[in-house]
Amino acid sequence: MALTKEKIINSIYHQVGLSKSQSRAVVEQLLEIIKTTLESGEDLLISGFGKFVVKEKAERRGRNPQTTEDLQLRARRVIVFKTSGVLRNRVNDAVTER
């Protein structure tokens, strides 16, 4: 089951004690800060969680697998997530405890 924005808002509402509208505003503002940072090409580091890295991909040749037609793929930016060692260890420890 996926963690949704609505579930995050409800968790803040129940655990922190903010009102539902305040919880929604906090989550929306946090996500807006994250989006703005990544749009500007900056990396985003959240200690103990991981790092979002914006990478530049050059223009390259590609191929349509259905038609085998050659294509030219445009240059673009992609976002890569690298987990922190702390999170990686927690995830792997949770797997070994099962």
Coordinates of N, CA, C and O in Angstrom, one line a residue:
M1 N 0.8 -1.2 0.0 CA 0.0 0.0 0.0 C 0.9 1.2 0.0 O 1.9 1.3 0.7
A2 N 0.6 2.2 -0.8 CA 1.3 3.4 -1.0 C 1.0 4.4 0.1 O -0.1 4.5 0.6
L3 N 2.0 5.2 0.5 CA 1.8 6.3 1.4 C 1.4 7.5 0.5 O 2.2 7.9 -0.3
T4 N 0.2 8.0 0.8 CA -0.3 9.1 0.0 C -0.1 10.5 0.8 O 0.1 10.5 2.0
K5 N -0.3 11.5 0.0 CA -0.2 12.9 0.6 C -1.3 13.0 1.7 O -1.1 13.6 2.8
E6 N -2.5 12.4 1.5 CA -3.6 12.5 2.4 C -3.2 11.8 3.7 O -3.5 12.2 4.8
K7 N -2.5 10.6 3.6 CA -2.1 9.9 4.8 C -1.1 10.7 5.6 O -1.1 10.6 6.8
I8 N -0.2 11.4 4.9 CA 0.8 12.2 5.6 C 0.1 13.3 6.4 O 0.4 13.6 7.5
I9 N -0.9 13.9 5.7 CA -1.6 15.0 6.4 C -2.3 14.5 7.6 O -2.3 15.1 8.7
N10 N -2.9 13.3 7.5 CA -3.6 12.7 8.7 C -2.7 12.4 9.8 O -3.0 12.5 11.0
S11 N -1.5 11.9 9.4 CA -0.5 11.6 10.5 C 0.0 12.8 11.2 O 0.1 12.8 12.4
I12 N 0.2 13.9 10.5 CA 0.6 15.2 11.1 C -0.6 15.6 12.0 O -0.4 16.1 13.2
Y13 N -1.8 15.5 11.5 CA -3.0 15.9 12.3 C -3.1 15.2 13.6 O -3.3 15.8 14.6
H14 N -2.9 13.9 13.5 CA -3.0 13.0 14.8 C -1.8 13.1 15.7 O -2.0 13.1 16.9
Q15 N -0.6 13.1 15.1 CA 0.6 13.0 15.9 C 1.1 14.4 16.4 O 1.7 14.4 17.5
V16 N 0.9 15.4 15.6 CA 1.5 16.7 16.0 C 0.4 17.6 16.7 O 0.7 18.4 17.6
G17 N -0.8 17.4 16.3 CA -1.9 18.1 17.0 C -2.3 19.4 16.3 O -3.1 20.2 16.8
L18 N -1.8 19.6 15.0 CA -2.3 20.7 14.2 C -3.7 20.4 13.7 O -4.1 19.2 13.6
S19 N -4.4 21.4 13.3 CA -5.7 21.2 12.7 C -5.5 20.6 11.3 O -4.4 20.6 10.8
K20 N -6.6 20.1 10.8 CA -6.5 19.4 9.5 C -6.0 20.4 8.4 O -5.2 20.1 7.6
S21 N -6.5 21.6 8.4 CA -6.1 22.6 7.4 C -4.7 23.1 7.6 O -4.0 23.3 6.7
Q22 N -4.2 23.2 8.9 CA -2.8 23.5 9.2 C -1.9 22.4 8.7 O -0.9 22.7 8.1
S23 N -2.3 21.2 9.0 CA -1.5 20.0 8.5 C -1.4 20.0 7.0 O -0.3 19.8 6.5
R24 N -2.5 20.3 6.3 CA -2.5 20.3 4.9 C -1.6 21.4 4.4 O -0.8 21.2 3.4
A25 N -1.6 22.6 5.0 CA -0.8 23.7 4.6 C 0.7 23.4 4.8 O 1.5 23.8 3.9
V26 N 1.0 22.7 5.9 CA 2.4 22.4 6.1 C 2.9 21.4 5.1 O 4.0 21.6 4.5
V27 N 2.2 20.4 4.8 CA 2.6 19.4 3.7 C 2.7 20.1 2.4 O 3.7 19.9 1.7
E28 N 1.7 20.9 2.0 CA 1.7 21.5 0.7 C 2.9 22.5 0.6 O 3.6 22.5 -0.4
Q29 N 3.2 23.2 1.7 CA 4.3 24.1 1.6 C 5.7 23.4 1.5 O 6.6 23.8 0.8
L30 N 5.8 22.3 2.3 CA 7.0 21.5 2.2 C 7.2 20.9 0.8 O 8.3 21.0 0.2
L31 N 6.2 20.4 0.2 CA 6.3 19.9 -1.2 C 6.6 21.0 -2.2 O 7.4 20.7 -3.1
E32 N 6.1 22.2 -2.0 CA 6.4 23.3 -2.8 C 7.8 23.7 -2.8 O 8.5 24.0 -3.8
I33 N 8.4 23.7 -1.5 CA 9.8 24.0 -1.4 C 10.7 22.9 -2.1 O 11.6 23.3 -2.8
I34 N 10.3 21.7 -2.0 CA 11.0 20.6 -2.6 C 11.0 20.8 -4.1 O 12.0 20.7 -4.8
K35 N 9.8 21.0 -4.7 CA 9.6 21.2 -6.1 C 10.4 22.3 -6.6 O 11.1 22.2 -7.7
T36 N 10.4 23.5 -5.9 CA 11.1 24.7 -6.4 C 12.6 24.4 -6.4 O 13.3 24.9 -7.3
T37 N 13.1 23.8 -5.3 CA 14.5 23.5 -5.3 C 15.0 22.6 -6.4 O 16.0 22.9 -7.1
L38 N 14.2 21.5 -6.7 CA 14.6 20.6 -7.8 C 14.4 21.3 -9.2 O 15.2 21.1 -10.0
E39 N 13.4 22.1 -9.3 CA 13.2 22.8 -10.6 C 14.4 23.7 -10.9 O 14.7 23.9 -12.1
S40 N 15.0 24.3 -9.9 CA 16.1 25.2 -10.1 C 17.4 24.5 -10.4 O 18.4 25.1 -10.6
G41 N 17.3 23.1 -10.3 CA 18.5 22.3 -10.6 C 19.4 22.0 -9.4 O 20.4 21.4 -9.5
E42 N 19.0 22.5 -8.2 CA 19.7 22.2 -7.0 C 19.4 20.8 -6.5 O 18.3 20.3 -6.6
D43 N 20.4 20.2 -5.8 CA 20.2 18.9 -5.1 C 19.5 19.2 -3.8 O 19.6 20.3 -3.2
L44 N 18.8 18.2 -3.3 CA 18.1 18.4 -2.0 C 18.5 17.2 -1.1 O 18.4 16.1 -1.4
L45 N 19.1 17.6 0.0 CA 19.6 16.7 1.0 C 18.8 16.7 2.3 O 18.6 17.8 2.9
I46 N 18.2 15.6 2.7 CA 17.5 15.5 3.9 C 18.2 14.5 4.8 O 18.3 13.3 4.5
S47 N 18.9 15.0 5.8 CA 19.8 14.2 6.6 C 19.0 13.0 7.2 O 17.9 13.2 7.7
G48 N 19.6 11.8 7.2 CA 19.0 10.6 7.7 C 17.9 10.0 6.8 O 17.4 9.0 7.1
F49 N 17.7 10.7 5.7 CA 16.7 10.1 4.7 C 17.3 9.9 3.4 O 17.3 8.7 2.9
G50 N 17.9 10.9 2.8 CA 18.5 10.7 1.5 C 18.7 12.0 0.7 O 18.5 13.1 1.3
K51 N 19.2 11.9 -0.5 CA 19.5 13.0 -1.3 C 18.8 12.9 -2.7 O 19.0 11.8 -3.3
F52 N 18.1 13.9 -3.1 CA 17.6 14.0 -4.5 C 18.6 14.8 -5.3 O 18.9 15.9 -5.0
V53 N 19.1 14.1 -6.4 CA 20.1 14.7 -7.2 C 19.5 15.0 -8.6 O 18.9 14.1 -9.2
V54 N 19.7 16.2 -9.1 CA 19.2 16.5 -10.5 C 20.4 16.3 -11.4 O 21.5 16.8 -11.3
K55 N 20.1 15.4 -12.4 CA 21.2 15.0 -13.4 C 20.8 15.5 -14.8 O 19.6 15.4 -15.1
E56 N 21.8 15.9 -15.5 CA 21.5 16.3 -16.9 C 21.8 15.1 -17.8 O 22.8 14.5 -17.7
K57 N 20.8 14.8 -18.7 CA 21.0 13.8 -19.7 C 21.2 14.4 -21.0 O 20.4 15.3 -21.4
A58 N 22.2 14.0 -21.7 CA 22.5 14.6 -23.1 C 21.5 14.0 -24.1 O 20.9 12.9 -23.9
E59 N 21.4 14.7 -25.2 CA 20.6 14.2 -26.3 C 21.3 12.9 -26.8 O 22.5 12.7 -26.8
R60 N 20.4 11.9 -27.2 CA 21.0 10.6 -27.6 C 20.1 9.9 -28.6 O 18.9 10.3 -28.7
R61 N 20.6 8.9 -29.2 CA 19.9 8.1 -30.2 C 19.1 7.1 -29.4 O 19.6 6.5 -28.4
G62 N 17.9 6.8 -29.9 CA 17.1 5.7 -29.3 C 16.4 4.9 -30.4 O 16.6 5.2 -31.6
R63 N 15.6 4.0 -30.0 CA 14.9 3.2 -30.9 C 13.5 2.8 -30.4 O 13.4 2.4 -29.2
N64 N 12.5 2.9 -31.2 CA 11.2 2.4 -30.8 C 11.2 0.9 -30.9 O 11.4 0.3 -32.0
P65 N 11.0 0.2 -29.8 CA 11.1 -1.2 -29.8 C 10.0 -1.9 -30.6 O 10.1 -3.0 -31.1
Q66 N 8.8 -1.2 -30.8 CA 7.7 -1.8 -31.6 C 8.0 -1.8 -33.1 O 7.7 -2.7 -33.8
T67 N 8.5 -0.6 -33.5 CA 8.7 -0.4 -35.0 C 10.2 -0.5 -35.4 O 10.4 -0.5 -36.6
T68 N 11.1 -0.6 -34.4 CA 12.5 -0.5 -34.6 C 13.0 0.7 -35.3 O 14.1 0.8 -35.9
E69 N 12.1 1.8 -35.3 CA 12.5 3.0 -35.9 C 13.5 3.8 -35.1 O 13.3 3.8 -33.8
D70 N 14.5 4.4 -35.7 CA 15.5 5.2 -34.9 C 14.9 6.5 -34.6 O 14.1 7.1 -35.4
L71 N 15.2 7.0 -33.3 CA 14.6 8.2 -32.8 C 15.8 9.0 -32.3 O 16.8 8.5 -31.9
Q72 N 15.6 10.3 -32.2 CA 16.5 11.2 -31.5 C 15.8 11.6 -30.2 O 14.8 12.3 -30.2
L73 N 16.4 11.2 -29.0 CA 15.8 11.6 -27.7 C 16.4 12.9 -27.3 O 17.6 13.1 -27.4
R74 N 15.6 13.8 -26.9 CA 16.1 15.2 -26.5 C 16.8 15.2 -25.2 O 16.7 14.2 -24.4
A75 N 17.6 16.2 -25.0 CA 18.3 16.4 -23.7 C 17.3 16.7 -22.7 O 16.2 17.3 -22.9
R76 N 17.5 16.2 -21.4 CA 16.5 16.4 -20.4 C 17.2 16.3 -19.0 O 18.4 15.9 -18.9
R77 N 16.5 16.7 -18.0 CA 17.0 16.5 -16.6 C 16.1 15.4 -16.0 O 14.9 15.4 -16.2
V78 N 16.8 14.6 -15.1 CA 16.1 13.6 -14.4 C 16.5 13.8 -12.9 O 17.5 14.3 -12.6
I79 N 15.6 13.2 -12.1 CA 15.8 13.3 -10.6 C 16.2 11.9 -10.1 O 15.4 10.9 -10.4
V80 N 17.3 11.7 -9.4 CA 17.7 10.5 -8.9 C 17.7 10.6 -7.4 O 18.1 11.6 -6.8
F81 N 17.2 9.5 -6.7 CA 17.2 9.5 -5.2 C 18.2 8.5 -4.7 O 18.2 7.4 -5.2
K82 N 19.1 9.0 -3.8 CA 20.0 8.1 -3.2 C 19.7 8.1 -1.7 O 19.7 9.1 -1.0
T83 N 19.5 6.9 -1.2 CA 19.2 6.8 0.3 C 20.4 7.1 1.1 O 21.5 6.9 0.7
S84 N 20.1 7.6 2.3 CA 21.2 7.8 3.3 C 21.6 6.4 3.8 O 20.8 5.5 3.8
G85 N 22.7 6.3 4.4 CA 23.1 5.0 5.0 C 22.2 4.6 6.2 O 21.9 3.5 6.4
V86 N 21.7 5.6 6.9 CA 20.8 5.4 8.0 C 19.5 4.7 7.5 O 19.1 3.7 8.1
L87 N 18.9 5.3 6.5 CA 17.7 4.7 6.0 C 17.9 3.4 5.4 O 17.1 2.5 5.6
R88 N 19.0 3.2 4.6 CA 19.3 2.0 4.0 C 19.4 0.9 5.0 O 18.9 -0.2 4.9
N89 N 20.1 1.2 6.1 CA 20.3 0.2 7.2 C 19.0 -0.2 7.8 O 18.7 -1.3 8.1
R90 N 18.1 0.8 8.1 CA 16.8 0.6 8.7 C 15.9 -0.3 7.8 O 15.3 -1.2 8.2
V91 N 16.0 0.0 6.5 CA 15.2 -0.8 5.5 C 15.7 -2.3 5.5 O 14.9 -3.2 5.5
N92 N 17.0 -2.4 5.5 CA 17.6 -3.8 5.4 C 17.4 -4.5 6.7 O 17.2 -5.7 6.7
D93 N 17.5 -3.8 7.9 CA 17.2 -4.5 9.1 C 15.8 -4.9 9.2 O 15.5 -6.0 9.8
A94 N 14.8 -4.2 8.7 CA 13.4 -4.5 8.7 C 13.2 -5.8 7.9 O 12.4 -6.6 8.2
V95 N 13.9 -6.0 6.8 CA 13.8 -7.1 6.0 C 14.3 -8.4 6.7 O 13.7 -9.4 6.6
T96 N 15.4 -8.2 7.4 CA 16.0 -9.4 8.1 C 15.2 -9.8 9.3 O 15.3 -11.0 9.7
E97 N 14.4 -8.9 9.8 CA 13.7 -9.3 11.0 C 12.4 -10.0 10.7 O 11.7 -10.6 11.6
R98 N 12.0 -10.1 9.5 CA 10.8 -10.8 9.1 C 10.9 -12.2 9.2 O 11.7 -13.0 9.2

